mmCIF file of C-alpha atoms in Angstrom:
data_model
loop_
_atom_site.group_PDB
_atom_site.id
_atom_site.type_symbol
_atom_site.label_atom_id
_atom_site.label_comp_id
_atom_site.label_asym_id
_atom_site.label_seq_id
_atom_site.Cartn_x
_atom_site.Cartn_y
_atom_site.Cartn_z
ATOM 1 C CA MET A 1 -18.203 2.224 22.957
ATOM 2 C CA THR A 2 -19.573 5.642 21.961
ATOM 3 C CA ASP A 3 -23.080 6.094 20.559
ATOM 4 C CA ASP A 4 -21.546 6.989 17.183
ATOM 5 C CA TRP A 5 -19.525 3.770 17.109
ATOM 6 C CA LYS A 6 -22.517 1.662 18.170
ATOM 7 C CA GLN A 7 -24.808 3.182 15.569
ATOM 8 C CA ARG A 8 -22.270 2.666 12.801
ATOM 9 C CA LEU A 9 -21.687 -0.960 13.743
ATOM 10 C CA ASP A 10 -25.418 -1.596 14.108
ATOM 11 C CA ASP A 11 -25.933 -0.177 10.609
ATOM 12 C CA LEU A 12 -23.184 -2.451 9.208
ATOM 13 C CA GLN A 13 -24.740 -5.489 10.903
ATOM 14 C CA ALA A 14 -28.150 -4.600 9.518
ATOM 15 C CA GLU A 15 -26.750 -4.195 6.035
ATOM 16 C CA LEU A 16 -25.032 -7.590 6.234
ATOM 17 C CA VAL A 17 -28.338 -9.217 7.232
ATOM 18 C CA ARG A 18 -30.251 -7.361 4.501
ATOM 19 C CA ARG A 19 -27.827 -8.541 1.782
ATOM 20 C CA ASP A 20 -28.303 -12.207 2.716
ATOM 21 C CA ASP A 21 -24.946 -12.914 1.016
ATOM 22 C CA PRO A 22 -23.345 -16.219 2.098
ATOM 23 C CA VAL A 23 -19.947 -15.110 0.814
ATOM 24 C CA ALA A 24 -20.155 -11.930 2.926
ATOM 25 C CA TRP A 25 -21.050 -13.992 5.982
ATOM 26 C CA VAL A 26 -18.118 -16.355 5.481
ATOM 27 C CA THR A 27 -15.790 -13.369 4.991
ATOM 28 C CA GLU A 28 -17.102 -11.823 8.193
ATOM 29 C CA ALA A 29 -16.658 -15.077 10.153
ATOM 30 C CA ASP A 30 -13.084 -15.211 8.762
ATOM 31 C CA ALA A 31 -12.432 -11.713 10.065
ATOM 32 C CA VAL A 32 -13.800 -12.604 13.518
ATOM 33 C CA GLU A 33 -11.558 -15.659 13.722
ATOM 34 C CA ALA A 34 -8.544 -13.594 12.649
ATOM 35 C CA SER A 35 -9.180 -11.029 15.319
ATOM 36 C CA ARG A 36 -9.041 -13.805 17.928
ATOM 37 C CA ARG A 37 -5.898 -15.472 16.613
ATOM 38 C CA TYR A 38 -4.115 -12.213 15.784
ATOM 39 C CA PRO A 39 -5.469 -9.612 18.249
ATOM 40 C CA HIS A 40 -2.618 -7.098 18.109
ATOM 41 C CA ILE A 41 -1.653 -4.453 15.517
ATOM 42 C CA ALA A 42 1.978 -4.030 14.490
ATOM 43 C CA VAL A 43 3.141 -0.921 12.661
ATOM 44 C CA ARG A 44 5.233 -1.571 9.538
ATOM 45 C CA GLY A 45 5.729 2.125 8.704
ATOM 46 C CA PRO A 46 4.545 4.844 6.347
ATOM 47 C CA VAL A 47 3.811 4.404 2.648
ATOM 48 C CA PHE A 48 3.022 7.044 0.010
ATOM 49 C CA GLY A 49 0.999 7.378 -3.157
ATOM 50 C CA VAL A 50 -0.903 9.980 -5.182
ATOM 51 C CA ALA A 51 -4.589 10.999 -5.014
ATOM 52 C CA VAL A 52 -6.585 13.160 -7.376
ATOM 53 C CA LEU A 53 -9.729 15.285 -7.074
ATOM 54 C CA ASP A 54 -11.408 16.271 -10.323
ATOM 55 C CA PRO A 55 -14.367 18.589 -9.716
ATOM 56 C CA ALA A 56 -15.626 17.879 -13.262
ATOM 57 C CA ALA A 57 -15.880 14.088 -12.653
ATOM 58 C CA PRO A 58 -19.365 12.565 -12.194
ATOM 59 C CA GLN A 59 -18.458 11.926 -8.569
ATOM 60 C CA ALA A 60 -16.207 14.694 -7.311
ATOM 61 C CA CYS A 61 -14.290 12.887 -4.628
ATOM 62 C CA TRP A 62 -10.688 12.021 -3.849
ATOM 63 C CA ARG A 63 -9.522 8.906 -5.613
ATOM 64 C CA LEU A 64 -6.163 7.170 -5.745
ATOM 65 C CA LEU A 65 -4.191 7.838 -8.902
ATOM 66 C CA LYS A 66 -1.035 5.934 -7.922
ATOM 67 C CA PRO A 67 -0.797 3.007 -5.483
ATOM 68 C CA VAL A 68 0.051 3.823 -1.915
ATOM 69 C CA VAL A 69 3.155 1.602 -1.753
ATOM 70 C CA SER A 70 6.167 3.944 -2.078
ATOM 71 C CA CYS A 71 8.407 3.920 0.998
ATOM 72 C CA MET A 72 9.393 7.630 0.678
ATOM 73 C CA PRO A 73 7.412 10.749 -0.272
ATOM 74 C CA GLN A 74 9.761 11.708 -3.114
ATOM 75 C CA GLN A 75 9.079 8.416 -4.912
ATOM 76 C CA ALA A 76 5.365 9.350 -4.994
ATOM 77 C CA ARG A 77 6.178 12.887 -6.107
ATOM 78 C CA ASP A 78 8.273 11.482 -8.955
ATOM 79 C CA SER A 79 5.405 9.207 -10.044
ATOM 80 C CA LEU A 80 3.150 12.268 -10.143
ATOM 81 C CA ASN A 81 5.790 14.156 -12.078
ATOM 82 C CA SER A 82 5.845 11.382 -14.700
ATOM 83 C CA HIS A 83 2.053 11.163 -14.850
ATOM 84 C CA LEU A 84 1.692 14.860 -15.560
ATOM 85 C CA TRP A 85 4.562 14.856 -18.121
ATOM 86 C CA PHE A 86 3.109 11.937 -20.105
ATOM 87 C CA THR A 87 -0.370 13.488 -19.910
ATOM 88 C CA ALA A 88 1.061 16.673 -21.364
ATOM 89 C CA ARG A 89 2.792 14.731 -24.153
ATOM 90 C CA ASP A 90 0.069 12.217 -25.031
ATOM 91 C CA GLY A 91 -3.146 13.356 -23.411
ATOM 92 C CA THR A 92 -3.831 16.698 -25.092
ATOM 93 C CA ASP A 93 -3.358 18.577 -28.372
ATOM 94 C CA ASP A 94 -4.107 21.933 -26.769
ATOM 95 C CA PRO A 95 -0.904 24.032 -26.268
ATOM 96 C CA ALA A 96 -2.551 25.957 -23.409
ATOM 97 C CA ALA A 97 -3.480 22.782 -21.590
ATOM 98 C CA ARG A 98 -0.020 21.386 -22.200
ATOM 99 C CA ARG A 99 1.534 24.547 -20.839
ATOM 100 C CA GLU A 100 -0.493 24.301 -17.608
ATOM 101 C CA LEU A 101 0.417 20.635 -17.112
ATOM 102 C CA LEU A 102 4.107 21.408 -17.706
ATOM 103 C CA ALA A 103 3.962 24.221 -15.198
ATOM 104 C CA ALA A 104 2.942 21.650 -12.555
ATOM 105 C CA VAL A 105 5.793 19.389 -13.735
ATOM 106 C CA ALA A 106 8.224 22.292 -13.315
ATOM 107 C CA VAL A 107 7.116 22.733 -9.711
ATOM 108 C CA LEU A 108 7.723 19.050 -8.982
ATOM 109 C CA GLU A 109 11.159 19.243 -10.638
ATOM 110 C CA ARG A 110 12.443 22.011 -8.344
ATOM 111 C CA GLU A 111 10.720 21.551 -4.973
ATOM 112 C CA PRO A 112 9.273 18.757 -2.800
ATOM 113 C CA ALA A 113 5.700 19.779 -3.477
ATOM 114 C CA ASP A 114 2.976 17.547 -2.109
ATOM 115 C CA LYS A 115 0.101 19.484 -3.714
ATOM 116 C CA VAL A 116 -0.203 20.744 -7.290
ATOM 117 C CA GLU A 117 -3.090 21.723 -9.504
ATOM 118 C CA ALA A 118 -3.486 21.642 -13.291
ATOM 119 C CA LEU A 119 -6.538 22.190 -15.500
ATOM 120 C CA GLY A 120 -8.722 22.513 -12.397
ATOM 121 C CA VAL A 121 -7.690 19.071 -11.118
ATOM 122 C CA ARG A 122 -6.070 18.791 -7.676
ATOM 123 C CA TYR A 123 -3.236 16.289 -7.175
ATOM 124 C CA ARG A 124 -1.844 15.338 -3.781
ATOM 125 C CA VAL A 125 0.880 13.077 -2.486
ATOM 126 C CA VAL A 126 -0.824 11.088 0.272
ATOM 127 C CA ARG A 127 0.577 9.350 3.306
ATOM 128 C CA GLY A 128 -0.626 6.006 4.621
ATOM 129 C CA ASP A 129 0.445 3.535 7.300
ATOM 130 C CA GLU A 130 1.062 -0.165 6.816
ATOM 131 C CA LEU A 131 -0.172 -2.367 9.652
ATOM 132 C CA GLY A 132 -0.009 -6.087 10.264
ATOM 133 C CA ARG A 133 -2.007 -8.207 12.705
ATOM 134 C CA THR A 134 0.044 -10.276 15.150
ATOM 135 C CA GLY A 135 -0.540 -12.853 17.853
ATOM 136 C CA ASP A 136 0.997 -15.931 19.425
ATOM 137 C CA TYR A 137 1.471 -17.341 15.904
ATOM 138 C CA GLY A 138 3.361 -14.297 14.619
ATOM 139 C CA LEU A 139 2.201 -12.185 11.726
ATOM 140 C CA GLU A 140 -1.184 -13.012 10.200
ATOM 141 C CA PRO A 141 -0.954 -14.955 6.913
ATOM 142 C CA PRO A 142 -3.536 -14.666 4.120
ATOM 143 C CA ARG A 143 -7.090 -15.668 5.031
ATOM 144 C CA PRO A 144 -9.003 -18.408 3.204
ATOM 145 C CA THR A 145 -11.413 -15.787 1.856
ATOM 146 C CA ASP A 146 -8.708 -13.495 0.464
ATOM 147 C CA PRO A 147 -9.010 -13.435 -3.363
ATOM 148 C CA GLU A 148 -6.460 -15.214 -5.519
ATOM 149 C CA PRO A 149 -5.759 -14.720 -9.227
ATOM 150 C CA ALA A 150 -7.466 -17.098 -11.646
ATOM 151 C CA ASP A 151 -4.076 -18.219 -13.021
ATOM 152 C CA LEU A 152 -1.810 -19.419 -10.216
ATOM 153 C CA SER A 153 1.279 -19.211 -12.424
ATOM 154 C CA TRP A 154 4.779 -19.435 -10.907
ATOM 155 C CA ASP A 155 6.665 -18.480 -14.051
ATOM 156 C CA GLY A 156 4.909 -15.503 -15.608
ATOM 157 C CA ARG A 157 5.618 -11.903 -14.812
ATOM 158 C CA ASP A 158 2.043 -10.674 -15.301
ATOM 159 C CA GLU A 159 0.515 -9.354 -12.117
ATOM 160 C CA SER A 160 -2.966 -8.272 -11.108
ATOM 161 C CA PRO A 161 -3.699 -4.574 -11.591
ATOM 162 C CA SER A 162 -3.272 -2.641 -8.380
ATOM 163 C CA PRO A 163 -6.610 -2.416 -6.543
ATOM 164 C CA ASP A 164 -5.493 1.025 -5.350
ATOM 165 C CA VAL A 165 -5.886 2.761 -8.693
ATOM 166 C CA GLY A 166 -9.259 4.505 -8.816
ATOM 167 C CA PHE A 167 -10.030 3.564 -5.207
ATOM 168 C CA VAL A 168 -12.365 6.125 -3.600
ATOM 169 C CA LEU A 169 -11.100 7.589 -0.336
ATOM 170 C CA ASP A 170 -14.407 7.420 1.484
ATOM 171 C CA PRO A 171 -14.161 7.194 5.312
ATOM 172 C CA GLY A 172 -17.656 5.759 5.526
ATOM 173 C CA ARG A 173 -16.896 2.774 3.318
ATOM 174 C CA ASP A 174 -16.760 -0.531 5.247
ATOM 175 C CA GLU A 175 -17.201 -4.106 4.007
ATOM 176 C CA GLY A 176 -18.772 -5.370 7.237
ATOM 177 C CA PRO A 177 -18.978 -4.995 11.016
ATOM 178 C CA MET A 178 -15.448 -6.241 11.715
ATOM 179 C CA ALA A 179 -13.963 -3.940 9.071
ATOM 180 C CA GLY A 180 -15.996 -1.057 10.451
ATOM 181 C CA ALA A 181 -14.892 -1.774 14.019
ATOM 182 C CA LEU A 182 -11.225 -1.850 12.933
ATOM 183 C CA ARG A 183 -11.529 1.392 11.029
ATOM 184 C CA LEU A 184 -13.262 3.169 13.890
ATOM 185 C CA GLY A 185 -10.727 1.759 16.346
ATOM 186 C CA LEU A 186 -7.863 3.131 14.265
ATOM 187 C CA ARG A 187 -9.125 6.699 14.343
ATOM 188 C CA ASP A 188 -7.130 7.295 17.532
ATOM 189 C CA PHE A 189 -4.120 5.310 16.330
ATOM 190 C CA ALA A 190 -0.820 7.162 16.810
ATOM 191 C CA TYR A 191 2.859 6.176 17.028
ATOM 192 C CA THR A 192 3.963 5.670 20.621
ATOM 193 C CA GLY A 193 7.014 4.201 22.289
ATOM 194 C CA VAL A 194 10.619 5.277 22.532
ATOM 195 C CA ARG A 195 11.648 3.401 19.383
ATOM 196 C CA PHE A 196 9.994 6.253 17.453
ATOM 197 C CA PRO A 197 11.750 9.630 17.520
ATOM 198 C CA ALA A 198 9.974 12.428 19.353
ATOM 199 C CA SER A 199 9.255 14.287 16.096
ATOM 200 C CA VAL A 200 7.522 11.192 14.676
ATOM 201 C CA ARG A 201 5.380 10.789 17.779
ATOM 202 C CA GLU A 202 4.462 14.471 17.799
ATOM 203 C CA ASP A 203 3.494 14.458 14.102
ATOM 204 C CA SER A 204 1.446 11.313 14.625
ATOM 205 C CA ALA A 205 -0.485 12.730 17.574
ATOM 206 C CA ARG A 206 -1.131 15.954 15.607
ATOM 207 C CA ALA A 207 -2.468 13.962 12.627
ATOM 208 C CA VAL A 208 -5.167 12.399 14.842
ATOM 209 C CA LEU A 209 -6.535 15.923 15.339
ATOM 210 C CA THR A 210 -5.989 17.414 11.870
ATOM 211 C CA HIS A 211 -7.070 14.268 9.930
ATOM 212 C CA PRO A 212 -9.456 12.443 12.305
ATOM 213 C CA ASP A 213 -11.094 10.101 9.826
ATOM 214 C CA VAL A 214 -9.570 6.867 8.509
ATOM 215 C CA VAL A 215 -9.926 5.092 5.172
ATOM 216 C CA ARG A 216 -8.906 1.430 4.939
ATOM 217 C CA LEU A 217 -7.207 0.687 1.615
ATOM 218 C CA PRO A 218 -7.383 -2.638 -0.229
ATOM 219 C CA ILE A 219 -5.586 -5.443 1.543
ATOM 220 C CA GLY A 220 -2.080 -6.239 0.371
ATOM 221 C CA PHE A 221 0.316 -9.150 0.850
ATOM 222 C CA ALA A 222 4.055 -9.186 1.529
ATOM 223 C CA VAL A 223 7.014 -11.425 2.276
ATOM 224 C CA ALA A 224 8.427 -11.093 5.812
ATOM 225 C CA GLU A 225 11.357 -12.838 7.528
ATOM 226 C CA ARG A 226 11.343 -13.685 11.200
ATOM 227 C CA GLU A 227 14.268 -12.268 13.178
ATOM 228 C CA GLU A 228 15.003 -11.903 16.884
ATOM 229 C CA THR A 229 13.678 -8.373 16.935
ATOM 230 C CA GLY A 230 10.532 -9.142 14.905
ATOM 231 C CA TRP A 231 9.445 -9.642 11.337
ATOM 232 C CA ILE A 232 11.427 -7.853 8.592
ATOM 233 C CA PRO A 233 9.794 -7.114 5.206
ATOM 234 C CA HIS A 234 11.300 -8.298 1.926
ATOM 235 C CA GLY A 235 10.199 -6.635 -1.281
ATOM 236 C CA THR A 236 7.120 -4.638 -2.173
ATOM 237 C CA LEU A 237 3.436 -5.054 -1.386
ATOM 238 C CA MET A 238 1.551 -7.353 -3.769
ATOM 239 C CA ALA A 239 -2.124 -7.396 -4.672
ATOM 240 C CA THR A 240 -2.770 -11.121 -4.040
ATOM 241 C CA PRO A 241 -1.289 -13.840 -1.784
ATOM 242 C CA HIS A 242 -0.050 -15.820 -4.777
ATOM 243 C CA GLU A 243 1.865 -12.882 -6.181
ATOM 244 C CA ALA A 244 3.585 -12.551 -2.808
ATOM 245 C CA ARG A 245 4.356 -16.293 -2.905
ATOM 246 C CA ARG A 246 5.831 -15.913 -6.370
ATOM 247 C CA LEU A 247 7.967 -13.019 -5.096
ATOM 248 C CA LEU A 248 9.313 -15.271 -2.347
ATOM 249 C CA TYR A 249 9.876 -18.135 -4.764
ATOM 250 C CA ASP A 250 11.821 -15.929 -7.191
ATOM 251 C CA GLY A 251 13.965 -14.606 -4.347
ATOM 252 C CA LEU A 252 14.786 -18.089 -3.099
ATOM 253 C CA ALA A 253 15.327 -19.572 -6.553
ATOM 254 C CA ARG A 254 17.322 -16.805 -8.258
ATOM 255 C CA TYR A 255 17.529 -13.252 -7.156
ATOM 256 C CA TRP A 256 18.946 -13.495 -3.646
ATOM 257 C CA ALA A 257 21.875 -15.641 -4.830
ATOM 258 C CA LEU A 258 22.810 -12.912 -7.318
ATOM 259 C CA LEU A 259 22.121 -10.057 -4.904
ATOM 260 C CA TYR A 260 24.054 -11.480 -1.960
ATOM 261 C CA GLY A 261 26.765 -13.399 -3.847
ATOM 262 C CA PHE A 262 25.900 -16.955 -2.643
ATOM 263 C CA ASP A 263 28.455 -19.661 -3.299
ATOM 264 C CA GLU A 264 27.368 -22.750 -5.297
ATOM 265 C CA ALA A 265 26.432 -24.816 -2.208
ATOM 266 C CA ARG A 266 24.242 -22.073 -0.742
ATOM 267 C CA ARG A 267 22.714 -21.276 -4.130
ATOM 268 C CA ALA A 268 21.690 -24.935 -4.501
ATOM 269 C CA LEU A 269 20.282 -25.003 -0.922
ATOM 270 C CA TYR A 270 18.025 -21.984 -1.579
ATOM 271 C CA ALA A 271 16.999 -23.363 -4.964
ATOM 272 C CA ARG A 272 15.823 -26.592 -3.338
ATOM 273 C CA ALA A 273 13.916 -24.618 -0.707
ATOM 274 C CA ALA A 274 12.253 -22.641 -3.530
ATOM 275 C CA GLU A 275 11.101 -25.815 -5.281
ATOM 276 C CA ASP A 276 9.794 -27.313 -2.046
ATOM 277 C CA PHE A 277 7.832 -24.116 -1.387
ATOM 278 C CA ARG A 278 6.407 -24.152 -4.932
ATOM 279 C CA ALA A 279 5.483 -27.813 -4.728
ATOM 280 C CA ALA A 280 3.456 -27.129 -1.588
ATOM 281 C CA GLY A 281 1.025 -24.973 -3.659
ATOM 282 C CA ARG A 282 -0.645 -22.408 -1.429
ATOM 283 C CA ALA A 283 1.885 -22.612 1.414
ATOM 284 C CA ASP A 284 2.415 -19.378 3.321
ATOM 285 C CA GLU A 285 5.735 -20.241 4.979
ATOM 286 C CA ALA A 286 9.177 -21.291 3.752
ATOM 287 C CA ARG A 287 12.263 -22.358 5.695
ATOM 288 C CA VAL A 288 15.883 -22.526 4.663
ATOM 289 C CA GLU A 289 18.950 -22.736 6.899
ATOM 290 C CA ASP A 290 17.738 -21.118 10.147
ATOM 291 C CA ARG A 291 15.573 -18.621 8.313
ATOM 292 C CA VAL A 292 11.783 -18.481 8.306
ATOM 293 C CA PHE A 293 9.828 -16.555 5.696
ATOM 294 C CA ARG A 294 6.088 -15.938 5.760
ATOM 295 C CA ILE A 295 3.506 -14.510 3.385
ATOM 296 C CA CYS A 296 1.693 -11.955 5.575
ATOM 297 C CA ARG A 297 -1.506 -9.982 5.232
ATOM 298 C CA ILE A 298 -1.057 -6.218 5.341
ATOM 299 C CA GLU A 299 -3.640 -3.559 6.261
ATOM 300 C CA ARG A 300 -3.148 0.054 5.128
ATOM 301 C CA ILE A 301 -4.897 3.204 6.255
ATOM 302 C CA VAL A 302 -4.965 6.779 4.984
ATOM 303 C CA ARG A 303 -6.064 9.585 7.281
ATOM 304 C CA MET A 304 -8.635 12.114 6.030
ATOM 305 C CA GLY A 305 -9.341 15.668 7.128
ATOM 306 C CA PRO A 306 -11.703 18.441 6.065
ATOM 307 C CA ASP A 307 -9.559 19.189 3.004
ATOM 308 C CA GLY A 308 -8.920 15.592 1.983
ATOM 309 C CA PRO A 309 -6.189 12.960 2.527
ATOM 310 C CA GLU A 310 -3.210 13.551 4.750
ATOM 311 C CA PRO A 311 -0.024 14.574 2.912
ATOM 312 C CA PRO A 312 3.500 13.540 4.118
ATOM 313 C CA ARG A 313 4.488 14.686 7.589
ATOM 314 C CA PRO A 314 7.558 16.856 8.397
ATOM 315 C CA SER A 315 9.180 13.883 10.102
ATOM 316 C CA ASP A 316 8.808 11.599 7.057
ATOM 317 C CA VAL A 317 12.240 10.856 5.584
ATOM 318 C CA ASP A 318 13.517 11.196 1.992
ATOM 319 C CA ASP A 319 16.895 10.044 0.744
ATOM 320 C CA GLN A 320 16.788 12.215 -2.369
ATOM 321 C CA GLY A 321 15.243 15.465 -3.551
ATOM 322 C CA PRO A 322 13.280 16.527 -6.642
ATOM 323 C CA MET A 323 14.959 16.463 -10.040
ATOM 324 C CA LYS A 324 14.268 16.697 -13.758
ATOM 325 C CA LEU A 325 13.032 13.233 -14.794
ATOM 326 C CA HIS A 326 12.155 13.692 -18.481
ATOM 327 C CA PRO A 327 13.400 15.617 -21.510
ATOM 328 C CA THR A 328 12.053 19.091 -22.133
ATOM 329 C CA LEU A 329 8.587 19.018 -23.684
ATOM 330 C CA ARG A 330 7.645 22.006 -25.826
ATOM 331 C CA GLU A 331 4.185 23.559 -25.905
ATOM 332 C CA ASP A 332 3.677 22.239 -29.440
ATOM 333 C CA GLY A 333 4.167 18.670 -28.204
ATOM 334 C CA THR A 334 7.708 18.105 -29.543
ATOM 335 C CA VAL A 335 10.331 16.632 -27.233
ATOM 336 C CA ASP A 336 13.777 18.181 -26.948
ATOM 337 C CA HIS A 337 16.011 15.219 -26.082
ATOM 338 C CA ASP A 338 19.053 17.432 -25.674
ATOM 339 C CA THR A 339 17.665 19.217 -22.574
#
């Protein structure tokens, strides 16, 4: 352990003692136990979002504008395109300001730009990595101290707001000694192994040098299925364990039958499995046929360098390019729906 690591962890420990917060102590004990049961880190792959830096804000620092959950860079670019277009339409009455916002939209419509600026505000498509803890028990499920929504509904569509939005990308932000140790340990994390193409490994090793700091994003939760080669994700990242459970329930009860064309017997089998899973309350595993599904706990990191968060790497893959997403917006605020 380097002196820098030791000093940082000592500071975190002292802060935990100073706070005298029983909840924080229980959370820390939970993290220690998890590190014993699930000592290994498994890479799920890259994710992308959008960050913003507004020098005029009270705290001029990089914050997340869009959640870091997109599986390809262009999806994040498109979300930025839409944000700027709607800001130009609804967020200003100044033709000059609208013109500048639309100039940034035009860039995003014609090229895979990861950095644009408008009205003095910097926008950046950022790259993160999804990681899961693993051990003899497989992927780590939610911890007892992970927050749940107040309403544990199985039927509604309302979801918790993404904890990413507004999140400050501060490399020095840690919730406790275990979180700090994990973040510091991930500073040297890079993709290795022959299952990753050489270009991916090279870009990853380069990022350790160009963006040496690490920010841990809010914890997310996902559905994964156990297969012979490992755990395969199903669906998007959710903000709470219960929302991931509801995603699994909906898949078993309805959506997978439609998506995969189940016959009546198989549809009924999956529907019964869904109701059994729901009746179990806060269960984190469901079984049907020979399939095993688990609600798993997902860590995410974003790398930071001297100029801010890491953008997409050359080896990151897109299956589509930029395009015009919205009708033409005039400088006077009118929308031309014919173009």
